[in-house]
C-alpha cells in the first residue's frame, strides 16, 4: 500500500521516467535495426546469431555417400518472421540484445487485441508462437524479415529445444529406473514397488527431492550437438541427424550449438586455429540470418557430405 500511495502522490515524475526509459529503449532498438539494414556484416566467432522456430514433422532415414543409413528428424519452418528487436539495459548497466520471432500464422479472430497491435506494428501476420533468442549487438535482423531453412548450413551443429512427450503419472521403475523388489521369494504382489521411503525416528520424515512416483515427461529438454544433414529450400525443411524431443507437429526451437559451434569457434580463434573455427567443409554462416531472398539464389536441396571415411578405401 505504501508503494501505491507513493505513486499516487507523485504520478507525473514516475510516469515521465517510465516514458523516458521506454522511448530510450525504443530508439536504441530502431537504431540497431537501421544499422542492420544499412551495414551488412559478416559472421565472426564472437557473434551469436538468432535461432529459428520450426515444427517437428517426424523421423525418417537417409543414406550417405557410402550407403550408411542415417536416422534423421524433419523440421519445417512455417512463415518464421522477425516481430521485434529487443534491447534491454540490466541493473548492472550491461545490455541484453535479443531477436523476437513469430511462427505459424493464425487467424485474427483468435488473436488477442494486444498481440494484434504488436503484429500489425511489425507488419506481419498474427502468429501462434512467439519466442526470443539472445544475440550479440551485431546480429539484429530487420523487423518483418522472413527467415528460411538456409539459416543453418548442412554440416554444422545445432541445439534443439522442445517439451518432451508427457507420459502421465508413472511409477519409480519407469520414472527413475529402479530395479524393483525381488521377483521370486519373499515379496507378495509388490514387485514394482518403491520400497521404504522414510528413515528411523531420526529424522522421522521423507527428505525433499526423494525419488518417488509422479509425473513423467512434458519438461523442457535441450538436445545438444545435432548435425544438420540436409536443407530443403523449396519446402523450408531442415533434416537433423538423430532424435528431437516432442511429439509430431510440436513447435521446437533450433539454435547454433553452444558447445561444438559457438564455444569451439571462440576457443579455436583465440588459439589461432583458423581452419578449425567452423566444422570441416563450412566456410561461413549466413549473417545476421538466412532469409527467403538468400534461399532463392541456392539450389532446392543442399546436402552435407558424409563425415565418415569410405569403408572401401584402406586406411593409411
mmCIF file of C-alpha atoms in Angstrom:
data_model
loop_
_atom_site.group_PDB
_atom_site.id
_atom_site.type_symbol
_atom_site.label_atom_id
_atom_site.label_comp_id
_atom_site.label_asym_id
_atom_site.label_seq_id
_atom_site.Cartn_x
_atom_site.Cartn_y
_atom_site.Cartn_z
ATOM 1 C CA UNK A 1 0.000 0.000 0.000
ATOM 2 C CA UNK A 2 2.875 2.359 0.724
ATOM 3 C CA UNK A 3 4.225 1.919 -2.784
ATOM 4 C CA UNK A 4 0.815 2.572 -4.351
ATOM 5 C CA UNK A 5 0.359 5.643 -2.167
ATOM 6 C CA UNK A 6 3.736 6.980 -3.191
ATOM 7 C CA UNK A 7 2.879 6.556 -6.873
ATOM 8 C CA UNK A 8 -0.419 8.314 -6.380
ATOM 9 C CA UNK A 9 1.319 11.232 -4.703
ATOM 10 C CA UNK A 10 3.949 11.615 -7.466
ATOM 11 C CA UNK A 11 2.387 10.342 -10.682
ATOM 12 C CA UNK A 12 3.947 12.789 -13.103
ATOM 13 C CA UNK A 13 7.607 12.186 -12.256
ATOM 14 C CA UNK A 14 7.215 8.395 -12.195
ATOM 15 C CA UNK A 15 5.292 8.250 -15.449
ATOM 16 C CA UNK A 16 7.764 10.619 -17.046
ATOM 17 C CA UNK A 17 10.658 8.356 -16.045
ATOM 18 C CA UNK A 18 8.840 5.278 -17.407
ATOM 19 C CA UNK A 19 8.089 7.047 -20.680
ATOM 20 C CA UNK A 20 11.695 8.231 -20.936
ATOM 21 C CA UNK A 21 13.042 4.711 -20.348
ATOM 22 C CA UNK A 22 10.619 3.211 -22.871
ATOM 23 C CA UNK A 23 11.424 5.801 -25.524
ATOM 24 C CA UNK A 24 15.163 5.367 -24.977
ATOM 25 C CA UNK A 25 14.972 1.586 -25.390
ATOM 26 C CA UNK A 26 12.790 2.021 -28.481
ATOM 27 C CA UNK A 27 15.288 4.430 -30.017
ATOM 28 C CA UNK A 28 18.154 2.012 -29.345
ATOM 29 C CA UNK A 29 16.234 -0.806 -30.977
ATOM 30 C CA UNK A 30 15.367 1.346 -34.011
ATOM 31 C CA UNK A 31 18.987 2.474 -34.334
ATOM 32 C CA UNK A 32 20.199 -1.132 -34.174
ATOM 33 C CA UNK A 33 17.665 -2.178 -36.784
ATOM 34 C CA UNK A 34 18.692 0.692 -39.094
ATOM 35 C CA UNK A 35 22.350 -0.285 -38.769
ATOM 36 C CA UNK A 36 21.452 -3.901 -39.601
ATOM 37 C CA UNK A 37 19.763 -2.735 -42.804
ATOM 38 C CA UNK A 38 22.431 -0.305 -43.966
ATOM 39 C CA UNK A 39 25.666 -2.046 -42.986
ATOM 40 C CA UNK A 40 25.673 -5.803 -43.610
ATOM 41 C CA UNK A 41 28.333 -7.574 -41.585
ATOM 42 C CA UNK A 42 29.993 -10.958 -41.743
ATOM 43 C CA UNK A 43 29.952 -13.714 -39.150
ATOM 44 C CA UNK A 44 32.749 -13.760 -36.587
ATOM 45 C CA UNK A 45 33.471 -16.284 -33.816
ATOM 46 C CA UNK A 46 32.291 -13.696 -31.281
ATOM 47 C CA UNK A 47 28.885 -13.370 -32.975
ATOM 48 C CA UNK A 48 25.782 -15.150 -31.711
ATOM 49 C CA UNK A 49 23.048 -15.498 -34.319
ATOM 50 C CA UNK A 50 19.346 -15.845 -33.755
ATOM 51 C CA UNK A 51 17.713 -19.252 -33.782
ATOM 52 C CA UNK A 52 14.589 -20.450 -35.591
ATOM 53 C CA UNK A 53 11.134 -21.749 -34.646
ATOM 54 C CA UNK A 54 10.137 -24.884 -36.539
ATOM 55 C CA UNK A 55 7.679 -27.752 -36.321
ATOM 56 C CA UNK A 56 8.709 -31.358 -35.864
ATOM 57 C CA UNK A 57 7.247 -33.339 -38.765
ATOM 58 C CA UNK A 58 8.555 -36.772 -37.820
ATOM 59 C CA UNK A 59 11.506 -39.075 -38.381
ATOM 60 C CA UNK A 60 12.790 -40.827 -41.465
ATOM 61 C CA UNK A 61 16.036 -42.322 -42.739
ATOM 62 C CA UNK A 62 18.679 -41.217 -45.223
ATOM 63 C CA UNK A 63 21.677 -42.913 -46.787
ATOM 64 C CA UNK A 64 25.001 -41.112 -47.064
ATOM 65 C CA UNK A 65 27.599 -41.306 -49.836
ATOM 66 C CA UNK A 66 28.902 -44.657 -48.549
ATOM 67 C CA UNK A 67 25.491 -46.302 -48.183
ATOM 68 C CA UNK A 68 25.308 -45.989 -44.408
ATOM 69 C CA UNK A 69 21.804 -45.493 -43.017
ATOM 70 C CA UNK A 70 21.327 -42.279 -41.013
ATOM 71 C CA UNK A 71 18.185 -41.644 -38.904
ATOM 72 C CA UNK A 72 17.036 -38.033 -39.238
ATOM 73 C CA UNK A 73 14.277 -35.801 -37.869
ATOM 74 C CA UNK A 74 12.479 -33.496 -40.302
ATOM 75 C CA UNK A 75 11.831 -29.949 -39.069
ATOM 76 C CA UNK A 76 9.801 -27.475 -41.121
ATOM 77 C CA UNK A 77 9.575 -23.695 -40.920
ATOM 78 C CA UNK A 78 6.120 -22.131 -41.112
ATOM 79 C CA UNK A 79 6.482 -18.478 -42.113
ATOM 80 C CA UNK A 80 9.025 -17.717 -39.395
ATOM 81 C CA UNK A 81 9.331 -13.911 -39.248
ATOM 82 C CA UNK A 82 11.047 -11.299 -37.086
ATOM 83 C CA UNK A 83 8.500 -9.461 -34.939
ATOM 84 C CA UNK A 84 10.804 -7.259 -32.810
ATOM 85 C CA UNK A 85 14.373 -6.431 -31.849
ATOM 86 C CA UNK A 86 14.862 -6.199 -28.092
ATOM 87 C CA UNK A 87 17.459 -4.069 -26.323
ATOM 88 C CA UNK A 88 17.254 -4.030 -22.525
ATOM 89 C CA UNK A 89 19.601 -2.393 -20.011
ATOM 90 C CA UNK A 90 20.126 -4.529 -16.916
ATOM 91 C CA UNK A 91 20.618 -3.224 -13.395
ATOM 92 C CA UNK A 92 24.406 -3.590 -13.775
ATOM 93 C CA UNK A 93 24.310 -1.360 -16.905
ATOM 94 C CA UNK A 94 25.011 -4.252 -19.245
ATOM 95 C CA UNK A 95 22.824 -4.593 -22.332
ATOM 96 C CA UNK A 96 20.665 -7.561 -23.279
ATOM 97 C CA UNK A 97 20.085 -7.986 -27.015
ATOM 98 C CA UNK A 98 17.565 -10.412 -28.488
ATOM 99 C CA UNK A 99 15.617 -11.077 -31.682
ATOM 100 C CA UNK A 100 11.932 -11.908 -31.265
ATOM 101 C CA UNK A 101 10.481 -14.366 -33.775
ATOM 102 C CA UNK A 102 6.941 -15.465 -34.555
ATOM 103 C CA UNK A 103 5.914 -18.594 -36.448
ATOM 104 C CA UNK A 104 2.795 -20.410 -37.708
ATOM 105 C CA UNK A 105 0.166 -17.950 -38.945
ATOM 106 C CA UNK A 106 -3.112 -17.816 -37.043
ATOM 107 C CA UNK A 107 -6.434 -16.065 -37.804
ATOM 108 C CA UNK A 108 -7.031 -12.579 -36.431
ATOM 109 C CA UNK A 109 -10.237 -13.567 -34.687
ATOM 110 C CA UNK A 110 -8.349 -15.932 -32.344
ATOM 111 C CA UNK A 111 -5.629 -13.375 -31.556
ATOM 112 C CA UNK A 112 -5.871 -11.039 -28.586
ATOM 113 C CA UNK A 113 -6.144 -7.344 -29.316
ATOM 114 C CA UNK A 114 -2.796 -6.642 -27.637
ATOM 115 C CA UNK A 115 -0.958 -9.156 -29.815
ATOM 116 C CA UNK A 116 -2.842 -7.957 -32.872
ATOM 117 C CA UNK A 117 -1.415 -4.493 -32.318
ATOM 118 C CA UNK A 118 2.052 -5.941 -31.772
ATOM 119 C CA UNK A 119 1.934 -7.901 -35.049
ATOM 120 C CA UNK A 120 0.443 -5.014 -37.026
ATOM 121 C CA UNK A 121 3.257 -2.755 -35.824
ATOM 122 C CA UNK A 122 5.760 -5.302 -37.142
ATOM 123 C CA UNK A 123 3.692 -5.606 -40.378
ATOM 124 C CA UNK A 124 3.450 -9.395 -40.132
ATOM 125 C CA UNK A 125 0.519 -11.777 -39.848
ATOM 126 C CA UNK A 126 -0.557 -12.937 -36.367
ATOM 127 C CA UNK A 127 1.398 -15.932 -35.096
ATOM 128 C CA UNK A 128 0.655 -18.880 -32.859
ATOM 129 C CA UNK A 129 4.039 -18.850 -31.139
ATOM 130 C CA UNK A 130 6.426 -16.012 -30.282
ATOM 131 C CA UNK A 131 9.898 -16.614 -28.849
ATOM 132 C CA UNK A 132 13.048 -14.566 -28.455
ATOM 133 C CA UNK A 133 16.662 -15.598 -28.955
ATOM 134 C CA UNK A 134 19.575 -13.789 -27.265
ATOM 135 C CA UNK A 135 22.041 -12.403 -29.820
ATOM 136 C CA UNK A 136 25.065 -10.149 -29.961
ATOM 137 C CA UNK A 137 24.519 -6.465 -30.867
ATOM 138 C CA UNK A 138 25.705 -7.061 -34.451
ATOM 139 C CA UNK A 139 23.211 -9.890 -35.093
ATOM 140 C CA UNK A 140 19.917 -7.982 -35.062
ATOM 141 C CA UNK A 141 17.617 -8.706 -38.001
ATOM 142 C CA UNK A 142 15.227 -6.110 -39.518
ATOM 143 C CA UNK A 143 11.633 -6.460 -38.328
ATOM 144 C CA UNK A 144 9.397 -8.248 -40.837
ATOM 145 C CA UNK A 145 12.182 -10.365 -42.325
ATOM 146 C CA UNK A 146 11.088 -13.881 -43.287
ATOM 147 C CA UNK A 147 13.711 -16.444 -42.334
ATOM 148 C CA UNK A 148 14.488 -19.560 -44.314
ATOM 149 C CA UNK A 149 15.930 -23.008 -43.701
ATOM 150 C CA UNK A 150 19.231 -21.832 -45.241
ATOM 151 C CA UNK A 151 19.895 -20.099 -41.927
ATOM 152 C CA UNK A 152 21.591 -23.364 -40.923
ATOM 153 C CA UNK A 153 24.326 -24.767 -43.144
ATOM 154 C CA UNK A 154 24.418 -28.549 -43.743
ATOM 155 C CA UNK A 155 27.312 -29.932 -41.754
ATOM 156 C CA UNK A 156 27.040 -27.580 -38.784
ATOM 157 C CA UNK A 157 25.925 -28.468 -35.253
ATOM 158 C CA UNK A 158 22.692 -27.223 -33.669
ATOM 159 C CA UNK A 159 20.842 -27.458 -30.358
ATOM 160 C CA UNK A 160 17.119 -28.288 -30.434
ATOM 161 C CA UNK A 161 14.848 -27.198 -27.562
ATOM 162 C CA UNK A 162 11.310 -28.503 -27.011
ATOM 163 C CA UNK A 163 8.974 -30.018 -24.436
ATOM 164 C CA UNK A 164 9.377 -33.769 -24.095
ATOM 165 C CA UNK A 165 6.490 -36.192 -24.568
ATOM 166 C CA UNK A 166 4.265 -36.328 -21.477
ATOM 167 C CA UNK A 167 3.765 -39.841 -20.098
ATOM 168 C CA UNK A 168 1.458 -39.065 -17.192
ATOM 169 C CA UNK A 169 1.782 -40.455 -13.650
ATOM 170 C CA UNK A 170 4.366 -43.248 -13.609
ATOM 171 C CA UNK A 171 5.979 -45.482 -11.008
ATOM 172 C CA UNK A 172 9.559 -45.428 -9.836
ATOM 173 C CA UNK A 173 10.729 -48.205 -12.164
ATOM 174 C CA UNK A 174 9.769 -46.284 -15.291
ATOM 175 C CA UNK A 175 10.423 -42.810 -13.939
ATOM 176 C CA UNK A 176 13.755 -43.371 -12.154
ATOM 177 C CA UNK A 177 14.888 -46.789 -13.495
ATOM 178 C CA UNK A 178 14.594 -48.500 -10.107
ATOM 179 C CA UNK A 179 15.155 -52.264 -10.290
ATOM 180 C CA UNK A 180 12.084 -53.038 -8.152
ATOM 181 C CA UNK A 181 11.750 -55.642 -5.447
ATOM 182 C CA UNK A 182 12.502 -59.373 -5.689
ATOM 183 C CA UNK A 183 10.544 -61.238 -8.330
ATOM 184 C CA UNK A 184 10.668 -64.674 -6.646
ATOM 185 C CA UNK A 185 10.818 -65.225 -2.860
ATOM 186 C CA UNK A 186 9.728 -63.016 -0.048
ATOM 187 C CA UNK A 187 7.680 -60.431 -1.960
ATOM 188 C CA UNK A 188 3.904 -60.579 -2.267
ATOM 189 C CA UNK A 189 2.395 -58.543 -5.135
ATOM 190 C CA UNK A 190 4.891 -55.711 -4.632
ATOM 191 C CA UNK A 191 7.379 -56.419 -7.386
ATOM 192 C CA UNK A 192 7.325 -52.903 -8.867
ATOM 193 C CA UNK A 193 7.061 -51.105 -5.539
ATOM 194 C CA UNK A 194 9.490 -48.389 -4.472
ATOM 195 C CA UNK A 195 10.124 -49.990 -1.092
ATOM 196 C CA UNK A 196 10.804 -47.962 2.040
ATOM 197 C CA UNK A 197 10.935 -44.198 1.555
ATOM 198 C CA UNK A 198 11.417 -42.914 5.135
ATOM 199 C CA UNK A 199 14.089 -43.276 7.814
ATOM 200 C CA UNK A 200 14.024 -44.167 11.514
ATOM 201 C CA UNK A 201 12.951 -41.885 14.345
ATOM 202 C CA UNK A 202 15.709 -39.537 13.278
ATOM 203 C CA UNK A 203 14.841 -37.668 11.056
ATOM 204 C CA UNK A 204 11.396 -39.300 11.084
ATOM 205 C CA UNK A 205 10.336 -37.869 7.723
ATOM 206 C CA UNK A 206 10.908 -38.144 3.978
ATOM 207 C CA UNK A 207 13.625 -35.869 2.664
ATOM 208 C CA UNK A 208 12.590 -33.328 -0.021
ATOM 209 C CA UNK A 209 13.585 -34.430 -3.505
ATOM 210 C CA UNK A 210 13.191 -38.139 -2.773
ATOM 211 C CA UNK A 211 12.777 -40.112 -5.987
ATOM 212 C CA UNK A 212 9.216 -41.383 -5.927
ATOM 213 C CA UNK A 213 6.335 -41.981 -8.317
ATOM 214 C CA UNK A 214 4.961 -38.914 -10.100
ATOM 215 C CA UNK A 215 4.536 -37.066 -13.371
ATOM 216 C CA UNK A 216 6.933 -38.112 -16.091
ATOM 217 C CA UNK A 217 7.785 -36.100 -19.186
ATOM 218 C CA UNK A 218 6.436 -32.794 -20.509
ATOM 219 C CA UNK A 219 9.607 -30.968 -19.493
ATOM 220 C CA UNK A 220 11.764 -28.529 -21.409
ATOM 221 C CA UNK A 221 14.563 -30.580 -22.964
ATOM 222 C CA UNK A 222 17.612 -29.395 -24.880
ATOM 223 C CA UNK A 223 19.306 -31.923 -27.165
ATOM 224 C CA UNK A 224 22.775 -30.642 -27.980
ATOM 225 C CA UNK A 225 25.211 -31.023 -30.859
ATOM 226 C CA UNK A 226 22.955 -32.487 -33.534
ATOM 227 C CA UNK A 227 24.249 -32.383 -37.107
ATOM 228 C CA UNK A 228 22.314 -30.691 -39.904
ATOM 229 C CA UNK A 229 22.359 -33.252 -42.715
ATOM 230 C CA UNK A 230 20.215 -31.644 -45.413
ATOM 231 C CA UNK A 231 18.326 -28.409 -46.085
ATOM 232 C CA UNK A 232 15.364 -28.154 -48.474
ATOM 233 C CA UNK A 233 14.997 -24.514 -49.521
ATOM 234 C CA UNK A 234 11.803 -25.086 -51.521
ATOM 235 C CA UNK A 235 9.805 -26.583 -48.625
ATOM 236 C CA UNK A 236 11.808 -24.980 -45.779
ATOM 237 C CA UNK A 237 12.828 -28.350 -44.361
ATOM 238 C CA UNK A 238 15.772 -28.972 -42.054
ATOM 239 C CA UNK A 239 16.964 -32.579 -41.719
ATOM 240 C CA UNK A 240 18.702 -33.098 -38.371
ATOM 241 C CA UNK A 241 20.600 -36.287 -37.544
ATOM 242 C CA UNK A 242 19.147 -38.082 -34.523
ATOM 243 C CA UNK A 243 16.074 -37.692 -32.341
ATOM 244 C CA UNK A 244 14.413 -34.451 -31.258
ATOM 245 C CA UNK A 245 12.205 -34.044 -28.158
ATOM 246 C CA UNK A 246 8.461 -33.524 -28.508
ATOM 247 C CA UNK A 247 5.536 -35.073 -30.329
ATOM 248 C CA UNK A 248 4.997 -34.742 -34.071
ATOM 249 C CA UNK A 249 3.811 -31.267 -35.169
ATOM 250 C CA UNK A 250 5.147 -29.757 -31.931
ATOM 251 C CA UNK A 251 6.913 -26.394 -32.015
ATOM 252 C CA UNK A 252 10.683 -26.642 -31.465
ATOM 253 C CA UNK A 253 13.443 -24.052 -31.260
ATOM 254 C CA UNK A 254 16.712 -24.516 -33.146
ATOM 255 C CA UNK A 255 19.881 -22.544 -32.488
ATOM 256 C CA UNK A 256 23.593 -22.774 -33.202
ATOM 257 C CA UNK A 257 25.187 -25.349 -30.892
ATOM 258 C CA UNK A 258 26.616 -23.566 -27.872
ATOM 259 C CA UNK A 259 29.381 -26.104 -27.283
ATOM 260 C CA UNK A 260 30.517 -27.558 -30.606
ATOM 261 C CA UNK A 261 29.971 -24.408 -32.678
ATOM 262 C CA UNK A 262 29.910 -21.144 -30.709
ATOM 263 C CA UNK A 263 32.312 -22.010 -27.873
ATOM 264 C CA UNK A 264 34.552 -24.130 -30.115
ATOM 265 C CA UNK A 265 34.811 -21.271 -32.627
ATOM 266 C CA UNK A 266 35.854 -18.804 -29.931
ATOM 267 C CA UNK A 267 38.459 -21.157 -28.477
ATOM 268 C CA UNK A 268 39.985 -22.058 -31.839
ATOM 269 C CA UNK A 269 40.027 -18.397 -32.884
ATOM 270 C CA UNK A 270 41.910 -17.460 -29.694
ATOM 271 C CA UNK A 271 44.435 -20.269 -30.267
ATOM 272 C CA UNK A 272 44.982 -19.279 -33.890
ATOM 273 C CA UNK A 273 43.469 -22.472 -35.313
ATOM 274 C CA UNK A 274 41.546 -20.634 -38.008
ATOM 275 C CA UNK A 275 40.911 -23.757 -40.097
ATOM 276 C CA UNK A 276 39.000 -25.277 -37.134
ATOM 277 C CA UNK A 277 36.820 -22.263 -36.337
ATOM 278 C CA UNK A 278 33.918 -23.824 -38.240
ATOM 279 C CA UNK A 279 33.238 -27.528 -38.870
ATOM 280 C CA UNK A 280 35.008 -29.147 -41.783
ATOM 281 C CA UNK A 281 33.603 -28.134 -45.163
ATOM 282 C CA UNK A 282 31.921 -24.914 -43.933
ATOM 283 C CA UNK A 283 33.492 -21.589 -44.877
ATOM 284 C CA UNK A 284 30.965 -19.178 -43.377
ATOM 285 C CA UNK A 285 27.485 -18.874 -41.858
ATOM 286 C CA UNK A 286 24.647 -16.655 -43.148
ATOM 287 C CA UNK A 287 24.828 -13.485 -41.118
ATOM 288 C CA UNK A 288 22.875 -11.982 -39.496
ATOM 289 C CA UNK A 289 20.357 -14.591 -40.735
ATOM 290 C CA UNK A 290 19.376 -16.746 -43.695
ATOM 291 C CA UNK A 291 16.423 -15.110 -45.451
ATOM 292 C CA UNK A 292 13.972 -16.080 -48.164
ATOM 293 C CA UNK A 293 15.820 -13.863 -50.644
ATOM 294 C CA UNK A 294 19.028 -15.746 -49.927
ATOM 295 C CA UNK A 295 17.252 -19.085 -50.421
ATOM 296 C CA UNK A 296 16.232 -18.112 -53.971
ATOM 297 C CA UNK A 297 19.893 -17.984 -55.007
ATOM 298 C CA UNK A 298 20.591 -21.545 -53.795
ATOM 299 C CA UNK A 299 19.612 -24.946 -55.229
ATOM 300 C CA UNK A 300 16.398 -26.560 -53.923
ATOM 301 C CA UNK A 301 18.284 -29.156 -51.874
ATOM 302 C CA UNK A 302 21.619 -28.661 -50.137
ATOM 303 C CA UNK A 303 23.163 -31.749 -48.558
ATOM 304 C CA UNK A 304 26.245 -32.145 -46.417
ATOM 305 C CA UNK A 305 28.920 -34.663 -47.435
ATOM 306 C CA UNK A 306 29.359 -37.664 -45.205
ATOM 307 C CA UNK A 307 31.735 -37.243 -42.284
ATOM 308 C CA UNK A 308 32.529 -40.963 -42.379
ATOM 309 C CA UNK A 309 35.506 -42.311 -44.260
ATOM 310 C CA UNK A 310 34.751 -44.720 -47.069
ATOM 311 C CA UNK A 311 34.782 -48.357 -45.923
ATOM 312 C CA UNK A 312 36.125 -49.368 -49.333
ATOM 313 C CA UNK A 313 39.297 -47.285 -49.154
ATOM 314 C CA UNK A 314 42.075 -48.783 -46.994
ATOM 315 C CA UNK A 315 43.210 -46.586 -44.130
ATOM 316 C CA UNK A 316 46.690 -45.165 -44.292
#
